[in-house]
Coordinates of C-alpha atoms and ligand atoms in Angstrom, one line a residue:
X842 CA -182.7 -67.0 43.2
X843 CA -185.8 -65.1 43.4
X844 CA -186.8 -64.2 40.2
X845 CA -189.0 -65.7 38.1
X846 CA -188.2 -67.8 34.6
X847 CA -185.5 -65.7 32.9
X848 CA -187.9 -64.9 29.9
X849 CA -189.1 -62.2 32.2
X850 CA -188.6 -59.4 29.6
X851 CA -191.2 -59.9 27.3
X852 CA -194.5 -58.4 27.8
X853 CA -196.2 -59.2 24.5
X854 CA -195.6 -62.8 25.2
X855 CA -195.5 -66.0 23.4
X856 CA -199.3 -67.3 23.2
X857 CA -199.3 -70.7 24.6
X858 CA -196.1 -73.1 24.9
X859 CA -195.1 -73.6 28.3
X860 CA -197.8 -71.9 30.5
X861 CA -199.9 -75.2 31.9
X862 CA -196.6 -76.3 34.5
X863 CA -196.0 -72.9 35.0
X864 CA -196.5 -71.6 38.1
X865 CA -195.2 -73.9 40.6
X866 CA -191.3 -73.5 40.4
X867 CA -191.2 -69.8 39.3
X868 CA -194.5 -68.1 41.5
X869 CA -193.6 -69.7 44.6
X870 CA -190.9 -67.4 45.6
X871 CA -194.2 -65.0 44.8
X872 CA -195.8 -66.9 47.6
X873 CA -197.8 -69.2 45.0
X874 CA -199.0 -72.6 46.9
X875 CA -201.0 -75.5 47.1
X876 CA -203.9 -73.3 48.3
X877 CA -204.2 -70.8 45.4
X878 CA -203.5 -73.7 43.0
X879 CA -206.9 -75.1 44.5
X880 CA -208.8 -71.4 44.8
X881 CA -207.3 -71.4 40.6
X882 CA -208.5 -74.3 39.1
X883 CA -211.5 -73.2 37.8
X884 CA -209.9 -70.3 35.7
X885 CA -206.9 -72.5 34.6
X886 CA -209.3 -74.1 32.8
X887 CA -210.8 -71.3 31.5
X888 CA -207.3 -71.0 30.1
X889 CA -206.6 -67.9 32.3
X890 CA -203.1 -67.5 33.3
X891 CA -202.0 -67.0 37.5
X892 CA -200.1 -64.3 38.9
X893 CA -199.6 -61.8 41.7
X894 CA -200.1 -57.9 41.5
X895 CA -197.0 -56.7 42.0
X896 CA -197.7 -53.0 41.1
X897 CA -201.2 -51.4 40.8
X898 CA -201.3 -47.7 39.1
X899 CA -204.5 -46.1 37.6
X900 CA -206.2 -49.3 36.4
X901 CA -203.8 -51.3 35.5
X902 CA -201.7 -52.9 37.2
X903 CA -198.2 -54.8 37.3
X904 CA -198.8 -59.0 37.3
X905 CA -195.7 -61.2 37.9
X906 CA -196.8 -64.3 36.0
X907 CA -195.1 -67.2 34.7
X908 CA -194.3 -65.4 31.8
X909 CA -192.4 -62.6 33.8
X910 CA -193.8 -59.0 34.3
X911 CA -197.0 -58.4 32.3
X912 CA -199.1 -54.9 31.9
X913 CA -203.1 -55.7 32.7
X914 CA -206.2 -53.8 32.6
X915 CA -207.7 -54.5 36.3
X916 CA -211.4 -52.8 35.5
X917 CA -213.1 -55.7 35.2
X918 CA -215.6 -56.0 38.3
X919 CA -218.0 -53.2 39.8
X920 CA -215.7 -50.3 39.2
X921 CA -217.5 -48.0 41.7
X922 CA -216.8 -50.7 44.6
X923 CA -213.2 -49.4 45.2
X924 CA -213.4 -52.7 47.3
X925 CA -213.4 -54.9 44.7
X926 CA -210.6 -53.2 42.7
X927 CA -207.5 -55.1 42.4
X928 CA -204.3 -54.3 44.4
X929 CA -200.6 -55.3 45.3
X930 CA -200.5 -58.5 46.7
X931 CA -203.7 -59.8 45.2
X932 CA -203.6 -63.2 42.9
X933 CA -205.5 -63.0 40.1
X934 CA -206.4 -64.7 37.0
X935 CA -204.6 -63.1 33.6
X936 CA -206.1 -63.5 30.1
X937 CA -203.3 -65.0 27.8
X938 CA -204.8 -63.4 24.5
X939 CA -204.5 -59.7 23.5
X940 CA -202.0 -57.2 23.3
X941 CA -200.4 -55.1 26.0
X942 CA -202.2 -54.6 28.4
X943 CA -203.8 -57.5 28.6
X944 CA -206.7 -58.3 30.9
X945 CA -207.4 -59.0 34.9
X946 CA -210.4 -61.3 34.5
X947 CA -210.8 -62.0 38.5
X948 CA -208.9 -62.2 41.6
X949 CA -208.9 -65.1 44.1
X950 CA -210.5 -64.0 47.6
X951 CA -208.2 -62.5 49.7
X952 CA -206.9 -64.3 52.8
X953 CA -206.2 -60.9 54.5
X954 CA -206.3 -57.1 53.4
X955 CA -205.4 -54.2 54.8
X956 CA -207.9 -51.2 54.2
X957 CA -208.4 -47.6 55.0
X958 CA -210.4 -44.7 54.6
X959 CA -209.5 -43.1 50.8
X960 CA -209.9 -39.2 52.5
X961 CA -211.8 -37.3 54.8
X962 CA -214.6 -37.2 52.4
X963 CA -215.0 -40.5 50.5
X964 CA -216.8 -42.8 52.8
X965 CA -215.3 -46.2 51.2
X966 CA -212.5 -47.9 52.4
X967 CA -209.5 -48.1 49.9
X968 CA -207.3 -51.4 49.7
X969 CA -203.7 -51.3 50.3
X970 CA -202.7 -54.4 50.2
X971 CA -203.6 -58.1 49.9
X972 CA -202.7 -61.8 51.5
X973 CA -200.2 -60.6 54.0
X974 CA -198.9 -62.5 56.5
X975 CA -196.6 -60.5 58.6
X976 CA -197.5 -57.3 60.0
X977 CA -194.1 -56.2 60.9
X978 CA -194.7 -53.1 63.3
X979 CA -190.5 -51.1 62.9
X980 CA -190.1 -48.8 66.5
X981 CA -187.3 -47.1 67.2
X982 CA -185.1 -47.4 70.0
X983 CA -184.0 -44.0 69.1
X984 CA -187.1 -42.0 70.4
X985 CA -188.9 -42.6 73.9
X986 CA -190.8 -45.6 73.2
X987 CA -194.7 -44.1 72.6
X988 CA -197.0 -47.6 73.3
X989 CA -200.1 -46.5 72.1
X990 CA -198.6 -45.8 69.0
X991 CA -197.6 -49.1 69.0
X992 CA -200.9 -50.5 70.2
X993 CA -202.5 -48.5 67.1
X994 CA -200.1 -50.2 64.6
X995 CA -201.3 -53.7 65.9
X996 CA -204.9 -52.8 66.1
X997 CA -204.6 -52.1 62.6
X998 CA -202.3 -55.0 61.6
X999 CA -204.9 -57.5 63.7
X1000 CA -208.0 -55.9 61.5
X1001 CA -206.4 -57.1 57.9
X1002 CA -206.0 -60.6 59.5
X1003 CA -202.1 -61.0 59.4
X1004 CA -200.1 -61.4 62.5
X1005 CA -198.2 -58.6 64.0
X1006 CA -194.8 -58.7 65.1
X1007 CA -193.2 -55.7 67.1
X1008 CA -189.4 -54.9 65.9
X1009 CA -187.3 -52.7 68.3
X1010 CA -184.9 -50.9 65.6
X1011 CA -181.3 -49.5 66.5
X1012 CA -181.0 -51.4 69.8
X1013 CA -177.2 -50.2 69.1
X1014 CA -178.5 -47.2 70.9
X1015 CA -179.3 -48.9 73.7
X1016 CA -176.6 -50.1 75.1
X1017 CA -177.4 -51.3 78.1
X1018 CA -178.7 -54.8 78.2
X1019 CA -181.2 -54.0 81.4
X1020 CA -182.8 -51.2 80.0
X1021 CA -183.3 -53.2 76.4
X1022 CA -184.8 -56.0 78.8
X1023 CA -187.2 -53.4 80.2
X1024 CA -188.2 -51.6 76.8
X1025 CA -188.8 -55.2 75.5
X1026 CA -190.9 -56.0 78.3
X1027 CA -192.7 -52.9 78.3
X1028 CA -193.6 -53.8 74.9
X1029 CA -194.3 -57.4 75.5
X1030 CA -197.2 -56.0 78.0
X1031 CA -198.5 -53.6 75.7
X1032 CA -199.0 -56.7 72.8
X1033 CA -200.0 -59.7 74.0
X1034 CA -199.7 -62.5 72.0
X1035 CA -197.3 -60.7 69.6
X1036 CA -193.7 -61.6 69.2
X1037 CA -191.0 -58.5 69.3
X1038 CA -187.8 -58.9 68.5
X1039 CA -184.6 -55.9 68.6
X1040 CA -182.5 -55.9 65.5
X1041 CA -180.1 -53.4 64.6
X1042 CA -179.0 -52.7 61.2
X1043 CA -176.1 -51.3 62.4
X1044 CA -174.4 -54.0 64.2
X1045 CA -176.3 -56.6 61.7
X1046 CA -177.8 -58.0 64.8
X1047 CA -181.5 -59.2 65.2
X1048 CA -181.8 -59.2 61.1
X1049 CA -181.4 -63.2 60.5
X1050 CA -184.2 -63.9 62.9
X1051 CA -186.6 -61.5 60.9
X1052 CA -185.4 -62.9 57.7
X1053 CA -186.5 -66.3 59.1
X1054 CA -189.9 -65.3 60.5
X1055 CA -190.7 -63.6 57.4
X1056 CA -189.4 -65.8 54.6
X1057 CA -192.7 -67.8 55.2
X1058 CA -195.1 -65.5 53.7
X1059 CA -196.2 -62.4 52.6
X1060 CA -194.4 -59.1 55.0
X1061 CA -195.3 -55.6 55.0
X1062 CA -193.8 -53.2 57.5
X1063 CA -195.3 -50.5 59.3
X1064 CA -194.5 -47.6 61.6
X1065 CA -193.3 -43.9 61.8
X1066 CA -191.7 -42.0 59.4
X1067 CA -187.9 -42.7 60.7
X1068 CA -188.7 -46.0 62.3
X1069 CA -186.0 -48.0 60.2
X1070 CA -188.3 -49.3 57.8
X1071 CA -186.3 -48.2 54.6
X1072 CA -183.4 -49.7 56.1
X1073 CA -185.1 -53.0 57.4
X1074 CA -186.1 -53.4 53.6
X1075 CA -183.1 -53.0 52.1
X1076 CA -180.9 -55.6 54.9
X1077 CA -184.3 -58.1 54.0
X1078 CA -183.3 -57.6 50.5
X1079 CA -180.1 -57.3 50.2
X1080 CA -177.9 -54.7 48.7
X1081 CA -178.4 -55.2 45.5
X1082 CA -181.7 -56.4 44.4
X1083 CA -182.5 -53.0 43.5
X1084 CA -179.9 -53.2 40.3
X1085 CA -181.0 -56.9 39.6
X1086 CA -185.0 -56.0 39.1
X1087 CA -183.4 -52.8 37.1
X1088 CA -181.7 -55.2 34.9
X1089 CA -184.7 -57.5 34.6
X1090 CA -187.5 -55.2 34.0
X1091 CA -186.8 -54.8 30.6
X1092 CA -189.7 -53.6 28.5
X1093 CA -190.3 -55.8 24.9
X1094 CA -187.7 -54.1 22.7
X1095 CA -185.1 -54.5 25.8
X1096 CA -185.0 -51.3 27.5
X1097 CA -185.1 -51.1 31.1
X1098 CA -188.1 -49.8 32.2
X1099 CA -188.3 -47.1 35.2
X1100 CA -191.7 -48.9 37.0
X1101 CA -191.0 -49.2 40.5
X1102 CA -192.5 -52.6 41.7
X1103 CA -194.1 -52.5 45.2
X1104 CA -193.9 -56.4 46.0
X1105 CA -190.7 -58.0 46.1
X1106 CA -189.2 -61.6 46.8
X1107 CA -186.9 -61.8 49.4
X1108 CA -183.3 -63.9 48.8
X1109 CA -184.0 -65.4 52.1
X1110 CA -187.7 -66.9 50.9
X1111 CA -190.9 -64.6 51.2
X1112 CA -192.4 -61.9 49.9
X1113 CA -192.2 -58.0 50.8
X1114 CA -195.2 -55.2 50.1
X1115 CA -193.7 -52.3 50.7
X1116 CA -196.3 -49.5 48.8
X1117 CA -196.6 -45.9 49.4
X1118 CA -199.9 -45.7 51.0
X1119 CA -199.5 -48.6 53.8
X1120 CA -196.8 -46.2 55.4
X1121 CA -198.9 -43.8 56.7
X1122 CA -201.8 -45.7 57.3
X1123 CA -204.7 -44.4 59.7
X1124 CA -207.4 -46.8 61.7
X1125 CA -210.1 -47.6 59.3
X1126 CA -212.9 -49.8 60.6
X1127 CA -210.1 -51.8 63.4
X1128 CA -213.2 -52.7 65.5
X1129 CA -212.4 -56.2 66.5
X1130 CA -208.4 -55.2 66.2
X1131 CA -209.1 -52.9 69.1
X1132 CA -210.2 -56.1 70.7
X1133 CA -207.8 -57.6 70.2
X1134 CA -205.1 -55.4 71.3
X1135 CA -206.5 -54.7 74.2
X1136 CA -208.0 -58.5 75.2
X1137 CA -207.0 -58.0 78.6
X1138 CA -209.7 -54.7 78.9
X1139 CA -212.5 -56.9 77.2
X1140 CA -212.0 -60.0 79.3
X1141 CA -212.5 -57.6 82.5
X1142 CA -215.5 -56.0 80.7
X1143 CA -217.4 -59.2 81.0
X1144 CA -217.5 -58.9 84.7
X1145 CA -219.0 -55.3 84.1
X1146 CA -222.6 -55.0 85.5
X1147 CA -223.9 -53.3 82.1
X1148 CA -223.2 -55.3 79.1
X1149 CA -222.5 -51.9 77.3
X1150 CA -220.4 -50.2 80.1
X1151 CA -218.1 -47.6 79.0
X1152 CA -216.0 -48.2 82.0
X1153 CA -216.3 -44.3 82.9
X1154 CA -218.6 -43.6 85.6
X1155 CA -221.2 -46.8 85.5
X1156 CA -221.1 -48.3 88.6
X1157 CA -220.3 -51.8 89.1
X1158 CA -217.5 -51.6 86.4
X1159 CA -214.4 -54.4 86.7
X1160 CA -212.2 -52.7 84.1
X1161 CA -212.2 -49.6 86.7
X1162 CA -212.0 -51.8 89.5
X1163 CA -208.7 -53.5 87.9
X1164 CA -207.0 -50.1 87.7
X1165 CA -208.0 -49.0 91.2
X1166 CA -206.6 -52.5 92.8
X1167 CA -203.4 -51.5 90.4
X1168 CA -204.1 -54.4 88.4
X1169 CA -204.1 -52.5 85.0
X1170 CA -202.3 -49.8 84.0
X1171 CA -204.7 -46.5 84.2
X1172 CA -202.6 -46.0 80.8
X1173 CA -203.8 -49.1 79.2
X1174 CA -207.2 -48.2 80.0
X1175 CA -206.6 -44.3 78.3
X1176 CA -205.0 -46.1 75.5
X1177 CA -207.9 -47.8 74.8
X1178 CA -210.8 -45.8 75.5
X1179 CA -208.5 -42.9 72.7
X1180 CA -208.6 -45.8 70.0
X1181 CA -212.3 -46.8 70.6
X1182 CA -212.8 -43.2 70.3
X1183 CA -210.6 -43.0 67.1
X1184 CA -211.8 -45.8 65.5
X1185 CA -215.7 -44.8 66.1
X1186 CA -214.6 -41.5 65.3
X1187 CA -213.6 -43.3 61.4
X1188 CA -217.0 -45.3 61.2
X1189 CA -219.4 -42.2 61.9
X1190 CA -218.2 -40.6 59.1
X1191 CA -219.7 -43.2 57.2
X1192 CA -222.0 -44.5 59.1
X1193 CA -225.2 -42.5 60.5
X1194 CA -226.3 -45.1 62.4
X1195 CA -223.6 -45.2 64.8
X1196 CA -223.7 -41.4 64.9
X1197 CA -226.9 -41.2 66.4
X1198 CA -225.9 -43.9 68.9
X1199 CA -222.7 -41.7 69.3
X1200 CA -225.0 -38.5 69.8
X1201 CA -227.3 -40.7 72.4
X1202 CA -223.9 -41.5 74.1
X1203 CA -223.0 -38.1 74.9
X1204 CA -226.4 -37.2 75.7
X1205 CA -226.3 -39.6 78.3
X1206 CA -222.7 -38.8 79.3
X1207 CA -224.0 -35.1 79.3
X1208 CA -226.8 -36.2 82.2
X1209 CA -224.5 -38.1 83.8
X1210 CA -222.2 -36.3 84.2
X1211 CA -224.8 -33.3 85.6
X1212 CA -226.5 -36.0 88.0
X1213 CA -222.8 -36.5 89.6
X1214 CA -222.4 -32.9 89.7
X1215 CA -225.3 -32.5 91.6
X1216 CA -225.2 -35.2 93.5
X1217 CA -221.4 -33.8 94.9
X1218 CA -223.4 -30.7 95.7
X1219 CA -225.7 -32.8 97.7
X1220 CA -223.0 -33.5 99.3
X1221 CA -223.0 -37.3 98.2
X1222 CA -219.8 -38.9 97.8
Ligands
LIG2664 P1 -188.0 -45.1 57.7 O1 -188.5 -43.7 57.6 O2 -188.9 -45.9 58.6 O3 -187.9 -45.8 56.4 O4 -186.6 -45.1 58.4 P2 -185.1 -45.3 57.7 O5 -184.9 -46.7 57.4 O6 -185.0 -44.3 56.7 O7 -184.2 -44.9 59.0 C1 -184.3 -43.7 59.6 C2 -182.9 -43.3 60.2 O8 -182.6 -44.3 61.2 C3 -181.8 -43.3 59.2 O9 -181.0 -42.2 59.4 C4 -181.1 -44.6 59.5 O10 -179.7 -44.5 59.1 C5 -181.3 -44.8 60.9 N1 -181.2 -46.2 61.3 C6 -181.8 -47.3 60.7 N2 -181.4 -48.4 61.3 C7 -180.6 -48.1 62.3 C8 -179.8 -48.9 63.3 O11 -179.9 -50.1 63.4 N3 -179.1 -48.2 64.2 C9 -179.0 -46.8 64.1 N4 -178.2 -46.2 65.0 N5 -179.6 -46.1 63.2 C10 -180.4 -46.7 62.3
LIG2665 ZN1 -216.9 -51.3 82.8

């Protein structure tokens, strides 16, 4: 089972009896392994106690340890860097002494985050979520299939270092095995080196083969509002896990508690982040997740005469050439150029630098595009 040693209820915990062989059997359906052990040696002897944020709310946060659920203060490191504030997913080292809460005293560094900006105004990034490993990007078959939303989803999912994986939800509404073919295809071409799968939760087919990609690691899904996400969750874990953590999150004096936890191990093996914020997640900072997405457009731009071409009106351009000789899609290449645009759009706001190269930009754009004007006056062309 999934849940951790059965004296999960209490909070205000026994001080030090069982908590040196802890971890291992009981964190590892939490994700704990060999690695972290290694990054947590030097605070287990510092007596500090491991364990993974499960929940983060104003400060403190939610930390699954070996001792079950326990309350901690997180405001332990440079509170203005909202960077270096704990959240779900993060490992960290728990003190054992003191009351309820107790104290976050560090976290291990992150394998992979995902970040974005906090609002229009704040200029830092805010972090969602820590060490995941599956990017699971839900699209529904349901609506006509939109590929650069798609692309944004893995641009983002590529930035916080996990590896995407397209799911095709409600293939029970597409009946036809050709057109599923094609729609898989299409997305195939849109993602390179990302695997998609088609599950429906109606029919229960496609599910297992998620379970199994994602019961090694750390999953978060992504994707629209009406994607299948909700429902994906609740097939990964099962129908009733929601009563079993109800049961188990008891507070000290036995109650069940009404705290909502936002990380979740799966009865199949892995892990599941599933907070508020990463569902409607914007582009913040994807610039070598752009890349990435779109490796096909940067390996062409190598054979570009200028190393900064825009691939708009620069002569000797190879991405333009590509979509003239058919070889790309003209939509990849509008795809791209929109989430360049996007994701400069993001940085400026922070960054003045890049603004004033921005402002340069369309300066030069600007007298460009007036030397091409005049030179079809001329006749030219
Ligand atoms: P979320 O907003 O991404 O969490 O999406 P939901 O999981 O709430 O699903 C949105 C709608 O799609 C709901 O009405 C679901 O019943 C429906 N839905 C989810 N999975 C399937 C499926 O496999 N087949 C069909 N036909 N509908 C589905
Ligand atoms: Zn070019």
């Amino acid at each position: 089972m999934s849940f951790p040693s059965s004296s999960s209820s209490s909070s205000s915990s026994s001080s030090s009896s069982s908590s040196s062989s802890l971890s291992s059997s009981s964190l590892a359906a939490y994700g704990w392994d060999e690695g972290w052990e290694a990054e947590f040696a030097p605070y287990a002897e510092q007596g500090l106690l491991p364990g993974r944020v499960v929940r983060v709310d104003r400060g403190l946060c939610d930390v699954i340890t070996s001792d079950g659920i326990v309350r901690a203060d997180t405001e332990f490191v440079v509170p203005r860097d909202p960077m270096k504030v704990v959240c779900t997913g993060d490992w960290v080292a728990v003190d054992p002494e003191g009351g309820d809460p107790r104290y976050v005293r560090a976290y291990l560094p992150r394998r992979t985050a995902f970040v974005r900006s906090t609002s229009s105004k704040r200029s830092e990034g805010q972090i969602l979520a820590a060490n995941v490993d599956h990017a699971v990007v839900a699209v529904s078959l349901a609506v006509e299939l939109e590929l650069a939303r798609v692309e944004r989803f893995l641009a983002l999912a590529w930035e916080s270092g996990a590896q995407p994986l397209v799911v095709l939800t409600k293939a029970d509404l597409v009946p036809d095995a050709a057109t599923l073919a094609h729609l898989v295809q299409d997305v195939e071409t849109t993602a390179p080196g990302v695997p998609v799968l088609t599950v429906s939760a109606h029919l229960d087919e496609g599910l297992d083969v998620l379970a199994a990609i994602v019961s090694g690691g750390t999953a978060v899904l992504l994707g629209q509002s009406g994607a299948g996400k909700s429902t994906l969750a609740n097939a990964l874990l099962g129908d009733d896990i929601m009563d079993v953590q109800a049961t188990r999150d008891m507070d000290g004096k036995g109650r069940h508690t009404t705290t909502t936890r936002n990380l979740l191990a799966l009865p199949g093996g892995g892990v599941l982040i599933d907070t508020p914020g990463l569902r409607g997640v914007g582009l913040w900072d994807a610039g070598s997740g752009v890349g990435q997405v779109f490796s096909e457009i940067e390996d062409l731009a190598r054979d570009c005469r200028f190393h900064d071409c825009a691939h708009d009106s620069e002569p000797g351009c190879a991405v333009r050439e590509a979509v003239e000789s058919g070889e790309l899609p003209h939509r990849r290449l509008e795809s791209y150029r929109k989430l360049v645009r996007e994701n400069q759009w993001i940085v400026a706001k922070t960054d003045a630098r890049v603004r004033a190269e921005i402002k340069r930009d369309w300066k030069r754009k600007g007298a460009q595009g007036r030397a091409a004007m005049e030179a079809k006056r001329n006749g030219w062309r």
